[in-house]
Backbone as CSV, one residue per row, in Angstrom:
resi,resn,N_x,N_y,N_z,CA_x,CA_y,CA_z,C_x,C_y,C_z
1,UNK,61.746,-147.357,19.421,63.161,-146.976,19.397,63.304,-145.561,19.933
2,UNK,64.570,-145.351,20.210,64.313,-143.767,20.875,65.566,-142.997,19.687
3,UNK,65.185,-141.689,19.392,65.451,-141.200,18.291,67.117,-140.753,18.730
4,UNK,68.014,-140.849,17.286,69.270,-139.912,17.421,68.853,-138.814,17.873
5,UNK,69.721,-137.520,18.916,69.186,-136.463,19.661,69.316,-135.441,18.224
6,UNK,70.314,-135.966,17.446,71.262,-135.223,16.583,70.372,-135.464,15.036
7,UNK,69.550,-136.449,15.119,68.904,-136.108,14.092,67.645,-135.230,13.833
8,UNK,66.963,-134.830,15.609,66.396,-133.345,15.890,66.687,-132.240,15.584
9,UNK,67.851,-132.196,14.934,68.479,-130.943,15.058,67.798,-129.483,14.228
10,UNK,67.646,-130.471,12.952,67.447,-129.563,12.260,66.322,-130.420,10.978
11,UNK,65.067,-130.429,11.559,63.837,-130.836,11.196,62.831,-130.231,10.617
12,UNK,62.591,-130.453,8.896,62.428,-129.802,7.859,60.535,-130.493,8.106
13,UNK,59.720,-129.414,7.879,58.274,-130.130,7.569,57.852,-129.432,6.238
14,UNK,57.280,-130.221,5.169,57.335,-130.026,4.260,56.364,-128.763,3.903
15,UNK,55.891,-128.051,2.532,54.438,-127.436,2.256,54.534,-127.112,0.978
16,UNK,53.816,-127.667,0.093,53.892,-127.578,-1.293,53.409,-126.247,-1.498
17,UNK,53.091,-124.947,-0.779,52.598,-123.469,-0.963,53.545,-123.241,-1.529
18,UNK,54.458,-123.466,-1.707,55.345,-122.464,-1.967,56.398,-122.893,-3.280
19,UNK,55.951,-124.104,-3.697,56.734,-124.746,-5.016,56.811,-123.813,-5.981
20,UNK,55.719,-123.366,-6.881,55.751,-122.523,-7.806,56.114,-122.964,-8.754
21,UNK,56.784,-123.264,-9.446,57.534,-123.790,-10.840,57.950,-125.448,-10.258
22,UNK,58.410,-125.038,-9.306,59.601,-126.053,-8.691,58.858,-127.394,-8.238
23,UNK,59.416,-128.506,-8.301,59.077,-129.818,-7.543,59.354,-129.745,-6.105
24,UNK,58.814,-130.709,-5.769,59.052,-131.351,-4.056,60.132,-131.533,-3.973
25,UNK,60.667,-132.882,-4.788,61.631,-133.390,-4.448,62.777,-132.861,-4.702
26,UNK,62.681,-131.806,-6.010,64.195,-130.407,-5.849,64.293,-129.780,-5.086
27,UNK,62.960,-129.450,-4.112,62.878,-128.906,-2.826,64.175,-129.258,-1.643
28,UNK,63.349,-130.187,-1.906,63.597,-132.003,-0.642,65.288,-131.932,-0.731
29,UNK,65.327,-132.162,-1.781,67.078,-132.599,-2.127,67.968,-131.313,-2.117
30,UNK,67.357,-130.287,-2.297,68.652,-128.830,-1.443,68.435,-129.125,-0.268
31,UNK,67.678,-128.810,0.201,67.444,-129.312,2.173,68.481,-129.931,2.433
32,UNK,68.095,-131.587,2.295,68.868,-132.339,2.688,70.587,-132.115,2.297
33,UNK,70.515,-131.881,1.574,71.970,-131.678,0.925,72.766,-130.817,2.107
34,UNK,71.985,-129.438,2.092,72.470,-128.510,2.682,72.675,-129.065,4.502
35,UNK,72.022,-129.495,4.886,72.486,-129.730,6.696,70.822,-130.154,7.056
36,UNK,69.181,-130.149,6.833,68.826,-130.701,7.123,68.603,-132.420,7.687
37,UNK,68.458,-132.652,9.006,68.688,-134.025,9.657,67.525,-134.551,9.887
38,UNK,66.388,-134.144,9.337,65.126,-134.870,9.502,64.162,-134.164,8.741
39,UNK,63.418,-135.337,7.686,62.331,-134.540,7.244,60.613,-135.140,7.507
40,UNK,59.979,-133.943,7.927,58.498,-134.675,7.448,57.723,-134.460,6.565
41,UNK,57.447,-135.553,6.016,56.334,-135.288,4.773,54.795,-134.969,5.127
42,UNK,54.100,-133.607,5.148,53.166,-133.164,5.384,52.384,-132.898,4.016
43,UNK,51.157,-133.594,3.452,50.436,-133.501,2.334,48.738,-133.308,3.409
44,UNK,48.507,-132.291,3.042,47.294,-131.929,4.411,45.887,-132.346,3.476
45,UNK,46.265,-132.053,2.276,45.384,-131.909,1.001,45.315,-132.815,-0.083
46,UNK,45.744,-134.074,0.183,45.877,-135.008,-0.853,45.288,-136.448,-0.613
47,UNK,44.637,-136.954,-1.423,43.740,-138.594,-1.475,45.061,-139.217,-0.989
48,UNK,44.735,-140.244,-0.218,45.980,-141.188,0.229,46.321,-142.057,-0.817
49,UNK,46.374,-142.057,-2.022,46.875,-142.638,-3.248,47.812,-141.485,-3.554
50,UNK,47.595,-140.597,-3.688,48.593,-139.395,-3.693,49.888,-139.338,-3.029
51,UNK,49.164,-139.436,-1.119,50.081,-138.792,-0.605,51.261,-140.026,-0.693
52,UNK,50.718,-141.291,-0.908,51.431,-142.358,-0.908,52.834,-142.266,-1.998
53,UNK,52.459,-141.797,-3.136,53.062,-141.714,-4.478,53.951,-140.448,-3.887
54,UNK,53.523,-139.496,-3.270,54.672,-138.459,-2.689,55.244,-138.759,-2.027
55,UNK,55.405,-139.571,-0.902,56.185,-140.164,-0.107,57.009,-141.383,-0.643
56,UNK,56.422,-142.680,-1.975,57.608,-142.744,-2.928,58.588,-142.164,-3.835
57,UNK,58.060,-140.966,-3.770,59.134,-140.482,-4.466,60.509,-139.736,-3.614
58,UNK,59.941,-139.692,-2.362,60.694,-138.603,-1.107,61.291,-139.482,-0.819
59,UNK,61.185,-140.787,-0.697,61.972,-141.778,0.490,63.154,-141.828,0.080
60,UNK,63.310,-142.053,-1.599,64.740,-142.462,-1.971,65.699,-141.125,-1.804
61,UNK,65.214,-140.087,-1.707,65.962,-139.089,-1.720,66.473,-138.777,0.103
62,UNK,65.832,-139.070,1.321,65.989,-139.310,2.319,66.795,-140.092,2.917
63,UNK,66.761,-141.533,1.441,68.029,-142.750,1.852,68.998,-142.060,1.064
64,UNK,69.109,-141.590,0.516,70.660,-140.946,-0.250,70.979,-140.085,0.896
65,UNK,70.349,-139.119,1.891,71.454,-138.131,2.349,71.080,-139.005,4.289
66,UNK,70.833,-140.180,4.038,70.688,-140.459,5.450,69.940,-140.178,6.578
67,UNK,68.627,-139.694,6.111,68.053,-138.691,6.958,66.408,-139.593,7.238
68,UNK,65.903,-139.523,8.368,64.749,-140.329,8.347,63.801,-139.819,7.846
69,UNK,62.931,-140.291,7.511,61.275,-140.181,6.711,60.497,-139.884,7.773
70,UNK,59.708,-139.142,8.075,58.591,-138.925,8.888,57.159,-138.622,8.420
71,UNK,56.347,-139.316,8.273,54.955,-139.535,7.919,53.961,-138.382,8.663
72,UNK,53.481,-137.584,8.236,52.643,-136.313,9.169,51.334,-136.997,9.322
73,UNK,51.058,-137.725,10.260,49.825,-137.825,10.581,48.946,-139.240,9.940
74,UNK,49.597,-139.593,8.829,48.726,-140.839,8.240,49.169,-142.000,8.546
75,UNK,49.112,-142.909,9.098,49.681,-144.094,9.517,49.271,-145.169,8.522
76,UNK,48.652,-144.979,7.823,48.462,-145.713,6.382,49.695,-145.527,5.341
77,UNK,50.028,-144.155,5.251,50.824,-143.758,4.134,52.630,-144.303,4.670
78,UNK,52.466,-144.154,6.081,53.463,-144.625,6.958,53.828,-146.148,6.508
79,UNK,52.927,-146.921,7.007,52.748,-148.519,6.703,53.342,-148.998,5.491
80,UNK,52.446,-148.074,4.355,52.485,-148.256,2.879,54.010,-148.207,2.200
81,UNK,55.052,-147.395,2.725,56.117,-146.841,2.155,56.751,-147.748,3.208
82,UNK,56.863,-147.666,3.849,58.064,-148.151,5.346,59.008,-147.461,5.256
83,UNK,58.376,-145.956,6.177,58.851,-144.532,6.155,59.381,-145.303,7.887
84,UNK,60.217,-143.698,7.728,60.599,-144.621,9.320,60.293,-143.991,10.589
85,UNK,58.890,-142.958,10.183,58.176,-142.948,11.789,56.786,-142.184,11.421
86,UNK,56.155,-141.946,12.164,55.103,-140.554,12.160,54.800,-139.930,13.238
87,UNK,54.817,-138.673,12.654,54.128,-137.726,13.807,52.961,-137.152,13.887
88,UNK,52.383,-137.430,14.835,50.657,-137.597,15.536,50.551,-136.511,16.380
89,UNK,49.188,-135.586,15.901,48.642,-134.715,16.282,47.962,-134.887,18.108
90,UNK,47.260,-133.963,18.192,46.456,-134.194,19.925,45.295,-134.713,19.477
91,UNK,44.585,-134.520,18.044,43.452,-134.907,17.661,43.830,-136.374,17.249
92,UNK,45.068,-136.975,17.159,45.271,-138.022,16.358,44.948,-139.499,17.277
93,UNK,45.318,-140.955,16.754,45.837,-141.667,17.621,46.774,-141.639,18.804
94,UNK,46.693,-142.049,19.798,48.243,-142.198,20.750,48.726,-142.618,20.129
95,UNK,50.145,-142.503,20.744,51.196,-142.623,20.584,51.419,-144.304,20.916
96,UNK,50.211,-144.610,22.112,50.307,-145.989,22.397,50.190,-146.867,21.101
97,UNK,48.764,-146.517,20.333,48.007,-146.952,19.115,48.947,-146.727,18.459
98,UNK,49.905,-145.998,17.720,50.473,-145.692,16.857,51.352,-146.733,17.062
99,UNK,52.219,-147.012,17.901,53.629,-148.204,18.375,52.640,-149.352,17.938
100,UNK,51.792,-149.778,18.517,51.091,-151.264,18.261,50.942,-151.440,16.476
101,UNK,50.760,-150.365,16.139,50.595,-150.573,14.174,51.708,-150.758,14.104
102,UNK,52.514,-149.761,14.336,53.790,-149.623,13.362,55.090,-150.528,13.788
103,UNK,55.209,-150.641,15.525,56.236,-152.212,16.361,56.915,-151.127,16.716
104,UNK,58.603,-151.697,17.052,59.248,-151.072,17.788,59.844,-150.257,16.867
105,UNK,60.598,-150.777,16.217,61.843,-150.187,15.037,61.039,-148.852,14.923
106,UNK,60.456,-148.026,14.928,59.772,-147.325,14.103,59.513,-145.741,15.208
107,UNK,59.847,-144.729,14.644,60.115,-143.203,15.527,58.529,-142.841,15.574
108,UNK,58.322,-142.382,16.616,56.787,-141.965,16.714,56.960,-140.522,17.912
109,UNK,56.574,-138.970,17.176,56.553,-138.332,17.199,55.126,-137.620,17.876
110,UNK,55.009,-136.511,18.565,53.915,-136.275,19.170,53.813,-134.979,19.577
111,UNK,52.480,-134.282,18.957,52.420,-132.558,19.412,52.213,-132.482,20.656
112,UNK,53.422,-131.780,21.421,52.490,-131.522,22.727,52.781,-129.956,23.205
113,UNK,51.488,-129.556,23.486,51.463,-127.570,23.987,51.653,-127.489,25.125
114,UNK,51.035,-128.818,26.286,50.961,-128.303,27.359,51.854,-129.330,28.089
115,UNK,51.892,-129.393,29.363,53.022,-130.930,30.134,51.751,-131.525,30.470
116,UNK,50.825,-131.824,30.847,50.548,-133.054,30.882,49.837,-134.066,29.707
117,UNK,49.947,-132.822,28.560,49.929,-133.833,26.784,51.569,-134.411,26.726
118,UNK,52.625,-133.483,27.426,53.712,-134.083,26.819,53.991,-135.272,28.283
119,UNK,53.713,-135.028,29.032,53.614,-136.545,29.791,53.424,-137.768,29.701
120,UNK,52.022,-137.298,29.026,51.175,-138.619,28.757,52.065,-139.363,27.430
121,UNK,52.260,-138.332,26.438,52.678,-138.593,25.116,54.254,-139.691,25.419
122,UNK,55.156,-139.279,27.033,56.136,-139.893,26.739,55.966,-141.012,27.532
123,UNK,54.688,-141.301,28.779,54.094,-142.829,29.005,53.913,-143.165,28.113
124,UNK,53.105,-143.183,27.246,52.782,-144.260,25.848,53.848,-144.167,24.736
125,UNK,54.913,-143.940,25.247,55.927,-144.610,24.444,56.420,-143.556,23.182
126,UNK,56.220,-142.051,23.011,56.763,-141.190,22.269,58.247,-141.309,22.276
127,UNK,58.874,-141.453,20.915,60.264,-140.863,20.730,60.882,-139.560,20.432
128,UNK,59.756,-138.151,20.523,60.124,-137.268,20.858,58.824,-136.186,20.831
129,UNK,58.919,-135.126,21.029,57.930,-134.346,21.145,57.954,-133.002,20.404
130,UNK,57.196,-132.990,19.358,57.158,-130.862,18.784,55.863,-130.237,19.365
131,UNK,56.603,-128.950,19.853,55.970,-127.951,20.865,56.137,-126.656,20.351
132,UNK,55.199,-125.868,19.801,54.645,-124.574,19.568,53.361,-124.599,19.632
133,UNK,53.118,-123.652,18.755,53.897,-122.460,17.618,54.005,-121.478,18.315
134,UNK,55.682,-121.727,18.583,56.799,-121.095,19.276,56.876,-119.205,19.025
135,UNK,56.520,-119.225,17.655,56.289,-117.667,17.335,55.337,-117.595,16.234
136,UNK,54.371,-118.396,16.784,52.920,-118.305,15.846,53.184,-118.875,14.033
137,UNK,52.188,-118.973,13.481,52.676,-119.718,11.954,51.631,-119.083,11.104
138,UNK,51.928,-119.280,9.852,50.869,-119.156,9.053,50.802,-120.099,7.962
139,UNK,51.176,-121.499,8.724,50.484,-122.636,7.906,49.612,-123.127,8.943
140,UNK,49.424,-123.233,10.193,48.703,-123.641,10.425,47.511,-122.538,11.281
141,UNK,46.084,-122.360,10.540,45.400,-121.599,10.878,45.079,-121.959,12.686
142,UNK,44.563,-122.768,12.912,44.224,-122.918,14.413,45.338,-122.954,15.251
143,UNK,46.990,-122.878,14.972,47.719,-122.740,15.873,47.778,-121.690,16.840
144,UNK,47.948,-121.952,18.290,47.870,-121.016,19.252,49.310,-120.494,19.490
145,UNK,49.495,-119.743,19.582,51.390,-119.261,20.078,51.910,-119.745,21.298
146,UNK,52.746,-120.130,21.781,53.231,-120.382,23.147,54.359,-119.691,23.094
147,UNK,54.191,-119.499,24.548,55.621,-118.665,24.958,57.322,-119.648,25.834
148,UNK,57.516,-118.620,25.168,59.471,-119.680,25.547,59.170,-119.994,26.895
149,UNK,58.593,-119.367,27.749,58.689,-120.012,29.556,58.002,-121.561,29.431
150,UNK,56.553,-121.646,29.207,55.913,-122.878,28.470,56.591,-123.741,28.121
151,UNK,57.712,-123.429,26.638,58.338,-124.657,26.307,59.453,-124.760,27.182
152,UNK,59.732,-124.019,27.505,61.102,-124.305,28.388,59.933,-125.224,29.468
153,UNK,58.857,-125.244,30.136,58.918,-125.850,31.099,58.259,-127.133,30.744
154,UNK,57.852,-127.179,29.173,57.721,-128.627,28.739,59.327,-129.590,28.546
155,UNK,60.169,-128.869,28.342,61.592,-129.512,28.093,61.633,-129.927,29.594
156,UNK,61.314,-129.223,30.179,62.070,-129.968,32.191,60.984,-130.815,32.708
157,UNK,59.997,-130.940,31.829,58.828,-131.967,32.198,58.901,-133.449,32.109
158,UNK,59.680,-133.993,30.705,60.219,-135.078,30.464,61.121,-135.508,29.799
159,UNK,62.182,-136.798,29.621,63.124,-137.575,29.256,62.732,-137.347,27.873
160,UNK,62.590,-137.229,27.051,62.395,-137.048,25.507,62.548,-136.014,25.199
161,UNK,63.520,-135.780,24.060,63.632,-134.681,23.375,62.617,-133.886,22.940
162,UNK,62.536,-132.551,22.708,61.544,-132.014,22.510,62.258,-130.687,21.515
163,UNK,61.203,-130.813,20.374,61.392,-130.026,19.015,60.592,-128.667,19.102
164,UNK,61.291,-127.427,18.969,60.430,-126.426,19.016,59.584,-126.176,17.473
165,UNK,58.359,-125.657,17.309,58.486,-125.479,16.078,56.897,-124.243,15.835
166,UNK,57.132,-123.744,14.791,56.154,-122.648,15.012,56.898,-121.098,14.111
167,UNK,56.932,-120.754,12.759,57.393,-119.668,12.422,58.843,-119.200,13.138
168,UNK,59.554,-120.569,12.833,60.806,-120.554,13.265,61.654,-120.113,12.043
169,UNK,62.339,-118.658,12.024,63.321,-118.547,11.090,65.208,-118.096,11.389
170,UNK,65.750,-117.895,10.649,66.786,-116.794,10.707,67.047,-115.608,11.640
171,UNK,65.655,-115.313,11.678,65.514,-113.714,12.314,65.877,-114.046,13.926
172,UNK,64.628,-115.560,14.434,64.701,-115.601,15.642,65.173,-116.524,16.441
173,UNK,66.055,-117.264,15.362,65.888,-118.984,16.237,66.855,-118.916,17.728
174,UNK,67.719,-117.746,17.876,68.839,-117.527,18.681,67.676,-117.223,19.825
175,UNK,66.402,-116.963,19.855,65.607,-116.992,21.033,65.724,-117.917,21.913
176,UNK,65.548,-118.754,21.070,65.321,-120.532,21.608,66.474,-121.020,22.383
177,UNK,67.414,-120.602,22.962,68.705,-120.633,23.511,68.267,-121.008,24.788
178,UNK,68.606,-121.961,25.541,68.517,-122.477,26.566,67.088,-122.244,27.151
179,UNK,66.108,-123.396,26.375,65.089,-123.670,26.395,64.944,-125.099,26.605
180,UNK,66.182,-125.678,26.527,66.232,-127.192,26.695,65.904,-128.077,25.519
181,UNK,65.589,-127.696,24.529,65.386,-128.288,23.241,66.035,-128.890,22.610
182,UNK,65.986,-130.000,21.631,66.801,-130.907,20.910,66.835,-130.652,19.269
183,UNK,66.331,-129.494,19.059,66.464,-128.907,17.952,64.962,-128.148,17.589
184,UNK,64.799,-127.864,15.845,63.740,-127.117,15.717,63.492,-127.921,14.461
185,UNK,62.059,-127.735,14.222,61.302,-127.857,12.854,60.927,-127.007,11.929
186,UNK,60.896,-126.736,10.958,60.813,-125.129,10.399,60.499,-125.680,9.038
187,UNK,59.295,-124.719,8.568,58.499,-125.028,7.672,58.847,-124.057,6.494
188,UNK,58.228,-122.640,6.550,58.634,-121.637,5.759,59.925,-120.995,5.681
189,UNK,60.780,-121.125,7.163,61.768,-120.990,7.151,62.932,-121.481,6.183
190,UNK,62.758,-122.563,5.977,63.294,-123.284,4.457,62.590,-123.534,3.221
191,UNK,61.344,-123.407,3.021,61.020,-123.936,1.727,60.267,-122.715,1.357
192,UNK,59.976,-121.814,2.163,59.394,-120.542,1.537,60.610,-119.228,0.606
193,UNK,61.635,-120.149,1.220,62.943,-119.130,0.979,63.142,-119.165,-0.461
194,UNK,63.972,-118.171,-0.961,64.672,-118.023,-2.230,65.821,-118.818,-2.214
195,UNK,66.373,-118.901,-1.584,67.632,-120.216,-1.732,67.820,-120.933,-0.243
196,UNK,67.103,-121.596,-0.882,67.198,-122.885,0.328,68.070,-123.472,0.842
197,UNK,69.313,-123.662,-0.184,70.886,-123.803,0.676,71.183,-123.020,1.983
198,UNK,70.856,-122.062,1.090,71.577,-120.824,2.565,70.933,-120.541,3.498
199,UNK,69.423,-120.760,3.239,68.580,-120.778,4.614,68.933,-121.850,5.063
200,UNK,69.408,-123.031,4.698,69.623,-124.304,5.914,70.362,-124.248,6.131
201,UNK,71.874,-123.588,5.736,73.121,-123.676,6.289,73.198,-123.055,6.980
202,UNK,72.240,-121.404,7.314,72.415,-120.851,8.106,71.447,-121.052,9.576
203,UNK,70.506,-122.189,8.868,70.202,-122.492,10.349,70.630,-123.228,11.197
204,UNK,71.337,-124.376,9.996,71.958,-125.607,11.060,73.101,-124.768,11.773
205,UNK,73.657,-123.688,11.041,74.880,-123.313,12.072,74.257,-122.534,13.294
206,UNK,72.844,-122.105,13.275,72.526,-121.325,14.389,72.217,-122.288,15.561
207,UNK,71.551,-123.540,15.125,71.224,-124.860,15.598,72.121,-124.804,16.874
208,UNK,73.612,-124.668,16.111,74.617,-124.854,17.268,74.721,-124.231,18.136
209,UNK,74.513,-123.153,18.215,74.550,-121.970,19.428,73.134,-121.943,20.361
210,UNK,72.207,-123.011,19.901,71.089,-123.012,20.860,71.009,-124.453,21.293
211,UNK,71.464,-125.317,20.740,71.208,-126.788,21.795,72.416,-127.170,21.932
């Protein structure tokens, strides 16, 4: 299937660092509430009996505010729930492999840094593409930084939307302004925050002034 452009917009990836007292899913449910349009469930650190049981508990809260499920990487935990896509690393399955498990109905997502990963990724059938770390991260240790010329020239590379994502906050997202992008993903940017309402309201409204 090929994804709403509009449900890129504003694409939440999860990280339990930063719960503290707090649950996931009170997490999960300001997000969504507030203007997040897509979430992924990222458990980097958990037995797949786990991550499974976290992703039942996320889904119903995803069907209340309308927003799709995205599976980070496990296509088991994907299967198991009937989440409604995943997104696959450069180390992961294709994107080809991934469609043949999961059929058509189903969003399949794909990292790509350079254009001819995001090429390949949208021959074998990707419904969209995330490209950083746009301004470097500190969840993910081996991420390399890319620069806005890069993604801008992965956006003019191919027909699929393409998600910036990478230590995307408040401070900078107005960078990302005519880069060709279909929105952003942002990790600490929302769930590391002190009030998570207002960090998403104030991103989805920045959202607007860059795609």
């Amino acid at each position: 299937m090929s994804i709403n452009k509009e449900s890129l917009r504003l694409y939440a990836v999860t990280d339990r660092s930063w719960l503290h007292s707090r649950s996931l899913a009170e997490d999960v449910e300001k997000a969504l509430k507030s203007g997040v349009t897509l979430l992924q469930l990222r458990e980097k650190n958990m037995s797949l009996e786990d991550f499974i049981k976290s992703a039942e508990q996320i889904k119903p809260i995803c069907q209340k505010y309308n927003v799709p499920l995205i599976i980070n990487d496990n296509i088991e935990v994907a299967k198991a729930v009937d989440a409604d896509g995943i997104h696959i690393g450069q180390d992961d399955m294709s994107a080809h492999e991934a469609r043949k498990i999961l059929g058509n109905n189903k969003i399949i997502g794909v990292t790509a840094k350079t254009i001819p990963q995001a090429q390949k990724a949208e021959s074998d059938g990707a419904d969209y593409l995330g490209s950083g770390a746009i301004f470097g991260t500190t969840t993910k240790g081996n991420a390399k930084k890319m620069d806005i010329e890069t993604l801008r020239s992965i956006t003019g590379s191919v027909s699929i939307p393409v998600v910036a994502i990478g230590g995307i906050t408040n401070e900078n997202i107005l960078k990302l302004a005519d880069t060709g992008i279909a929105g952003v993903a942002v990790v600490s940017g929302i769930f590391a925050q002190s009030d998570i309402n207002k960090a998403v309201l104030d991103l989805y409204r920045k959202t607007g002034e860059i795609i």
